[in-house]
């Protein structure tokens, strides 16, 4: 890893998603690209009902079960279509005609989820932080919860605004969580959840698969009939259609990589350390300003601004030249965003901190 | 390529899907797995809005446009969720409340498409070949077409039963085609179509992406409002959500490979030759019997049976030992199925023909 970007060098990649993956995982996929050992063909060329792919999928399910402590009453699905499809599928399955659901609107993705739910039925904003450009997670005592809500939907981490729930909401309604951008970055208090979904392309794999986990008792409450492909019950049975094989195959490798790190508590410790280093550097002088409220800061997406937009742009450009990629903030927000998902090595964060020091000396 | 299967040897793979891909494509993907040239990261680790991925996607669209002769009035989308999701999305967009649609039911997939359409509205069976286990394509003079139908849906090739439309249906209604299992295996008379969709995992790439092509005039007729992710109009605009990056990236390479062969007419000539060789071998003696009517035979999936089920099973097993993989017929049908998609080399077909000769000598 060098700071000079030649054509074939891997650089530190702070992309918000699709994001960086463990190099060891990519190397394994590379080795197996032409022949999955013993299969006579690549994993992407063989039947999704073959013993080889079945073993990969079941291994991924087993490892998820073990990492998260999911009991046998949890269904684990690997669906195509992206987390955005879940914005519609979740209410289509679980928002009954005579009921309602609550949504915590803490960012653009949460807002999109609410919009799709309103196509289905009575979906309510229990809290929103849009009044201050989603710079915080609303405090629980301000939430307006509906008694008997079918579920409470929340987005555990907000990629765009750099905020994150510090812990699971404590509410009576079943929790439905879009965990796309901090999935497997820390342990989860699984007993609190009815359903968790996560697009893979931040922490657990490439784009193209969404991990959907549903507790069986919740699944049984779904509306019927439903279009086949939009019915979680269909996917919870045997494999209905061809899954996104390559994406699931890489997810399985990432899960083994997380196990190698020591599981989710070890992963969390590393992530806390990486985020801590960056926020400490941001707060050390007045040159960089974090954009999220201190108590709502994300450990996955660290957002900050320089004294003016010109410096923001220069920072992004010079960082790229120094081998630190994709630091530009989301298009509607501006500033800097350093996404430091599981696979971002601590060395990458150190390199960014050094660059921030050096840039401030030159430009500050 | 040898007949003895060691752990790392690529064998002739007759899988019906996911199916074999061009080895040259896999080698390129292998080389680029750790670093997409100049990007500092793998193609699966960078933003779907990056210049690199945008170029890949636009290249794939441009090559499809050129290979198929699609005018600028065609939208080309790369969607997740599989062709099975299109079974529902197509009628949801294009089957109006006060209208109806016709379906040609020529196999299991066509039947599934009809089932989803009936969840949306008035979808009718214009013809069916279920009376003889889908062994034929019904003759056009037997079709019961609805005047003013919103569209006619057909499945150009039937993977399971080994049948294929010899040419496009000539009807007044706009044609909607599930071309999953013969897409880009031959030229298409594009002017006849309003919409074509194809899961990639047979002829054009890995599982995880469905190519959806819609003529703009047809797109404008879609119902409104629709759930965002199920609205073709949303996807026809700018990129709405993260696409299945790796699958699109491989599709682009497969398209370049088809260009290298000489385009769709050259591809068709090769495919006709491969299928011709196999059917000729089947018909030469009475030992093997083709299961589809002669005038409905597929050039993609060649289905046949041996004198009894015991011999079918022995054939599959011994073929596998000889390095000819995945020849078992679909679970509900039995017999033998040799899927000879674009990427199956002629040498693979020759090897299968030789094996058939030899097996008949031993067992016939």
PDB file of C-alpha atoms in Angstrom, chain A residues 6-13 15 17-23 26-27 29-49 80-85 88 109 112 115-116 119 201 205-208 226-230 240-246 250 325 330-331, chain B residues 6-13 15 17-23 26-27 29-49 80-85 88 109 112 115-116 119 201 205-208 226-230 240-246 250 325 330-331:
ATOM      1  CA  UNK A   6      -0.314   3.400  -9.934  1.00  0.00           C
ATOM      2  CA  UNK A   7      -2.715   1.404 -12.049  1.00  0.00           C
ATOM      3  CA  UNK A   8      -2.691  -1.756  -9.945  1.00  0.00           C
ATOM      4  CA  UNK A   9      -2.249  -0.517  -6.380  1.00  0.00           C
ATOM      5  CA  UNK A  10      -4.976  -0.919  -3.769  1.00  0.00           C
ATOM      6  CA  UNK A  11      -5.506   2.355  -1.922  1.00  0.00           C
ATOM      7  CA  UNK A  12      -7.387   3.254   1.260  1.00  0.00           C
ATOM      8  CA  UNK A  13     -10.981   3.408   0.098  1.00  0.00           C
ATOM      9  CA  UNK A  15     -16.394   4.871  -0.089  1.00  0.00           C
ATOM     10  CA  UNK A  17     -21.015   1.989  -0.317  1.00  0.00           C
ATOM     11  CA  UNK A  18     -20.339  -0.125  -2.157  1.00  0.00           C
ATOM     12  CA  UNK A  19     -17.464   0.002   0.280  1.00  0.00           C
ATOM     13  CA  UNK A  20     -14.130  -1.606   0.909  1.00  0.00           C
ATOM     14  CA  UNK A  21     -13.978  -5.361   1.479  1.00  0.00           C
ATOM     15  CA  UNK A  22     -11.351  -7.423   3.279  1.00  0.00           C
ATOM     16  CA  UNK A  23      -8.437  -7.992   0.914  1.00  0.00           C
ATOM     17  CA  UNK A  26     -11.078 -10.735  -2.498  1.00  0.00           C
ATOM     18  CA  UNK A  27      -7.962 -12.896  -2.825  1.00  0.00           C
ATOM     19  CA  UNK A  29     -12.583 -15.115  -4.633  1.00  0.00           C
ATOM     20  CA  UNK A  30      -9.840 -14.391  -7.121  1.00  0.00           C
ATOM     21  CA  UNK A  31      -8.251 -17.799  -6.634  1.00  0.00           C
ATOM     22  CA  UNK A  32     -11.573 -19.566  -7.038  1.00  0.00           C
ATOM     23  CA  UNK A  33     -12.926 -17.486  -9.930  1.00  0.00           C
ATOM     24  CA  UNK A  34     -12.321 -20.100 -12.627  1.00  0.00           C
ATOM     25  CA  UNK A  35     -12.969 -23.211 -10.588  1.00  0.00           C
ATOM     26  CA  UNK A  36     -14.715 -23.542  -7.261  1.00  0.00           C
ATOM     27  CA  UNK A  37     -12.630 -26.314  -5.702  1.00  0.00           C
ATOM     28  CA  UNK A  38     -13.934 -29.661  -6.882  1.00  0.00           C
ATOM     29  CA  UNK A  39     -16.898 -28.249  -8.825  1.00  0.00           C
ATOM     30  CA  UNK A  40     -15.325 -28.233 -12.286  1.00  0.00           C
ATOM     31  CA  UNK A  41     -16.691 -24.707 -12.822  1.00  0.00           C
ATOM     32  CA  UNK A  42     -16.908 -21.323 -11.110  1.00  0.00           C
ATOM     33  CA  UNK A  43     -19.369 -20.929  -8.242  1.00  0.00           C
ATOM     34  CA  UNK A  44     -21.264 -18.501 -10.500  1.00  0.00           C
ATOM     35  CA  UNK A  45     -21.676 -21.134 -13.226  1.00  0.00           C
ATOM     36  CA  UNK A  46     -23.302 -23.908 -11.222  1.00  0.00           C
ATOM     37  CA  UNK A  47     -26.858 -24.533 -10.122  1.00  0.00           C
ATOM     38  CA  UNK A  48     -28.145 -22.689  -7.063  1.00  0.00           C
ATOM     39  CA  UNK A  49     -29.495 -26.089  -6.028  1.00  0.00           C
ATOM     40  CA  UNK A  80     -31.996  -9.504  -4.498  1.00  0.00           C
ATOM     41  CA  UNK A  81     -33.370  -6.072  -5.269  1.00  0.00           C
ATOM     42  CA  UNK A  82     -31.580  -4.047  -2.600  1.00  0.00           C
ATOM     43  CA  UNK A  83     -32.644  -2.681   0.777  1.00  0.00           C
ATOM     44  CA  UNK A  84     -34.823  -0.202  -1.115  1.00  0.00           C
ATOM     45  CA  UNK A  85     -37.098  -3.080  -2.095  1.00  0.00           C
ATOM     46  CA  UNK A  88     -41.914  -1.634   0.345  1.00  0.00           C
ATOM     47  CA  UNK A 109     -33.202   6.344   3.837  1.00  0.00           C
ATOM     48  CA  UNK A 112     -37.760   6.724   1.773  1.00  0.00           C
ATOM     49  CA  UNK A 115     -42.772   6.930   1.840  1.00  0.00           C
ATOM     50  CA  UNK A 116     -43.119   3.327   0.625  1.00  0.00           C
ATOM     51  CA  UNK A 119     -48.327   3.455  -0.230  1.00  0.00           C
ATOM     52  CA  UNK A 201     -22.585  -3.484   0.211  1.00  0.00           C
ATOM     53  CA  UNK A 205     -20.295  -8.069   0.870  1.00  0.00           C
ATOM     54  CA  UNK A 206     -20.831  -6.660  -2.600  1.00  0.00           C
ATOM     55  CA  UNK A 207     -23.976  -4.954  -3.862  1.00  0.00           C
ATOM     56  CA  UNK A 208     -26.672  -7.315  -5.073  1.00  0.00           C
ATOM     57  CA  UNK A 226     -49.108 -11.461  -1.473  1.00  0.00           C
ATOM     58  CA  UNK A 227     -47.308 -11.413  -4.823  1.00  0.00           C
ATOM     59  CA  UNK A 228     -45.021 -14.445  -4.709  1.00  0.00           C
ATOM     60  CA  UNK A 229     -41.677 -12.659  -4.891  1.00  0.00           C
ATOM     61  CA  UNK A 230     -42.769 -10.087  -2.298  1.00  0.00           C
ATOM     62  CA  UNK A 240     -37.848 -20.069  -4.590  1.00  0.00           C
ATOM     63  CA  UNK A 241     -35.807 -18.575  -7.392  1.00  0.00           C
ATOM     64  CA  UNK A 242     -32.167 -18.122  -8.349  1.00  0.00           C
ATOM     65  CA  UNK A 243     -30.476 -16.109  -5.597  1.00  0.00           C
ATOM     66  CA  UNK A 244     -27.617 -13.648  -6.232  1.00  0.00           C
ATOM     67  CA  UNK A 245     -25.080 -16.448  -5.968  1.00  0.00           C
ATOM     68  CA  UNK A 246     -21.818 -14.519  -6.145  1.00  0.00           C
ATOM     69  CA  UNK A 250     -18.718 -13.353  -0.832  1.00  0.00           C
ATOM     70  CA  UNK A 325     -10.185   7.612  -1.887  1.00  0.00           C
ATOM     71  CA  UNK A 330     -22.946  12.988  -0.043  1.00  0.00           C
ATOM     72  CA  UNK A 331     -23.980  15.184  -2.963  1.00  0.00           C
TER      73      UNK A 331
ATOM     74  CA  UNK B   6      -9.163 -33.036 -10.478  1.00  0.00           C
ATOM     75  CA  UNK B   7      -9.855 -30.289  -7.973  1.00  0.00           C
ATOM     76  CA  UNK B   8      -8.887 -27.378 -10.189  1.00  0.00           C
ATOM     77  CA  UNK B   9      -9.898 -28.470 -13.697  1.00  0.00           C
ATOM     78  CA  UNK B  10     -12.678 -26.750 -15.613  1.00  0.00           C
ATOM     79  CA  UNK B  11     -15.033 -29.336 -17.112  1.00  0.00           C
ATOM     80  CA  UNK B  12     -17.793 -29.106 -19.713  1.00  0.00           C
ATOM     81  CA  UNK B  13     -20.698 -27.720 -17.747  1.00  0.00           C
ATOM     82  CA  UNK B  15     -25.979 -26.601 -16.213  1.00  0.00           C
ATOM     83  CA  UNK B  17     -28.619 -21.979 -15.081  1.00  0.00           C
ATOM     84  CA  UNK B  18     -26.670 -20.486 -13.571  1.00  0.00           C
ATOM     85  CA  UNK B  19     -24.798 -21.765 -16.597  1.00  0.00           C
ATOM     86  CA  UNK B  20     -21.358 -21.791 -18.053  1.00  0.00           C
ATOM     87  CA  UNK B  21     -19.669 -18.476 -18.873  1.00  0.00           C
ATOM     88  CA  UNK B  22     -16.895 -17.709 -21.341  1.00  0.00           C
ATOM     89  CA  UNK B  23     -13.583 -18.634 -19.736  1.00  0.00           C
ATOM     90  CA  UNK B  26     -13.831 -15.195 -15.965  1.00  0.00           C
ATOM     91  CA  UNK B  27     -10.103 -14.696 -16.476  1.00  0.00           C
ATOM     92  CA  UNK B  29     -12.674 -10.738 -13.796  1.00  0.00           C
ATOM     93  CA  UNK B  30     -10.053 -12.760 -11.960  1.00  0.00           C
ATOM     94  CA  UNK B  31      -7.270 -10.395 -12.993  1.00  0.00           C
ATOM     95  CA  UNK B  32      -9.248  -7.348 -11.929  1.00  0.00           C
ATOM     96  CA  UNK B  33     -10.665  -8.771  -8.699  1.00  0.00           C
ATOM     97  CA  UNK B  34      -8.345  -6.857  -6.362  1.00  0.00           C
ATOM     98  CA  UNK B  35      -7.987  -3.668  -8.371  1.00  0.00           C
ATOM     99  CA  UNK B  36     -10.120  -2.406 -11.219  1.00  0.00           C
ATOM    100  CA  UNK B  37      -7.436  -0.788 -13.389  1.00  0.00           C
ATOM    101  CA  UNK B  38      -6.774   2.710 -12.095  1.00  0.00           C
ATOM    102  CA  UNK B  39      -9.539   2.675  -9.478  1.00  0.00           C
ATOM    103  CA  UNK B  40      -7.382   1.778  -6.461  1.00  0.00           C
ATOM    104  CA  UNK B  41     -10.016  -0.795  -5.433  1.00  0.00           C
ATOM    105  CA  UNK B  42     -12.106  -3.634  -6.845  1.00  0.00           C
ATOM    106  CA  UNK B  43     -15.084  -2.701  -9.029  1.00  0.00           C
ATOM    107  CA  UNK B  44     -17.279  -4.159  -6.264  1.00  0.00           C
ATOM    108  CA  UNK B  45     -15.818  -1.781  -3.667  1.00  0.00           C
ATOM    109  CA  UNK B  46     -16.457   1.543  -5.392  1.00  0.00           C
ATOM    110  CA  UNK B  47     -19.498   3.761  -5.681  1.00  0.00           C
ATOM    111  CA  UNK B  48     -22.142   2.856  -8.234  1.00  0.00           C
ATOM    112  CA  UNK B  49     -22.036   6.561  -9.119  1.00  0.00           C
ATOM    113  CA  UNK B  80     -31.977  -7.035  -9.076  1.00  0.00           C
ATOM    114  CA  UNK B  81     -34.526  -9.520  -7.823  1.00  0.00           C
ATOM    115  CA  UNK B  82     -34.508 -11.985 -10.718  1.00  0.00           C
ATOM    116  CA  UNK B  83     -36.814 -12.527 -13.675  1.00  0.00           C
ATOM    117  CA  UNK B  84     -39.370 -13.868 -11.190  1.00  0.00           C
ATOM    118  CA  UNK B  85     -39.810 -10.336  -9.864  1.00  0.00           C
ATOM    119  CA  UNK B  88     -45.182  -9.328 -11.039  1.00  0.00           C
ATOM    120  CA  UNK B 109     -42.060 -20.146 -16.025  1.00  0.00           C
ATOM    121  CA  UNK B 112     -45.667 -18.567 -12.949  1.00  0.00           C
ATOM    122  CA  UNK B 115     -50.093 -16.499 -11.832  1.00  0.00           C
ATOM    123  CA  UNK B 116     -48.510 -13.196 -10.757  1.00  0.00           C
ATOM    124  CA  UNK B 119     -52.866 -11.038  -8.717  1.00  0.00           C
ATOM    125  CA  UNK B 201     -27.652 -16.356 -15.514  1.00  0.00           C
ATOM    126  CA  UNK B 205     -23.768 -13.256 -16.942  1.00  0.00           C
ATOM    127  CA  UNK B 206     -24.058 -14.472 -13.385  1.00  0.00           C
ATOM    128  CA  UNK B 207     -27.242 -14.657 -11.319  1.00  0.00           C
ATOM    129  CA  UNK B 208     -28.225 -11.409  -9.637  1.00  0.00           C
ATOM    130  CA  UNK B 226     -46.587   2.552  -8.151  1.00  0.00           C
ATOM    131  CA  UNK B 227     -44.277   1.510  -5.311  1.00  0.00           C
ATOM    132  CA  UNK B 228     -40.971   3.207  -6.135  1.00  0.00           C
ATOM    133  CA  UNK B 229     -38.838   0.110  -6.621  1.00  0.00           C
ATOM    134  CA  UNK B 230     -41.524  -1.559  -8.743  1.00  0.00           C
ATOM    135  CA  UNK B 240     -32.274   5.004  -8.224  1.00  0.00           C
ATOM    136  CA  UNK B 241     -30.535   2.604  -5.888  1.00  0.00           C
ATOM    137  CA  UNK B 242     -27.366   0.516  -5.785  1.00  0.00           C
ATOM    138  CA  UNK B 243     -27.458  -1.884  -8.736  1.00  0.00           C
ATOM    139  CA  UNK B 244     -25.950  -5.395  -8.657  1.00  0.00           C
ATOM    140  CA  UNK B 245     -22.549  -4.022  -9.651  1.00  0.00           C
ATOM    141  CA  UNK B 246     -20.562  -7.215 -10.128  1.00  0.00           C
ATOM    142  CA  UNK B 250     -19.644  -9.341 -15.949  1.00  0.00           C
ATOM    143  CA  UNK B 325     -21.417 -31.929 -15.764  1.00  0.00           C
ATOM    144  CA  UNK B 330     -35.278 -30.880 -14.286  1.00  0.00           C
ATOM    145  CA  UNK B 331     -36.468 -32.541 -11.090  1.00  0.00           C
TER     146      UNK B 331
END
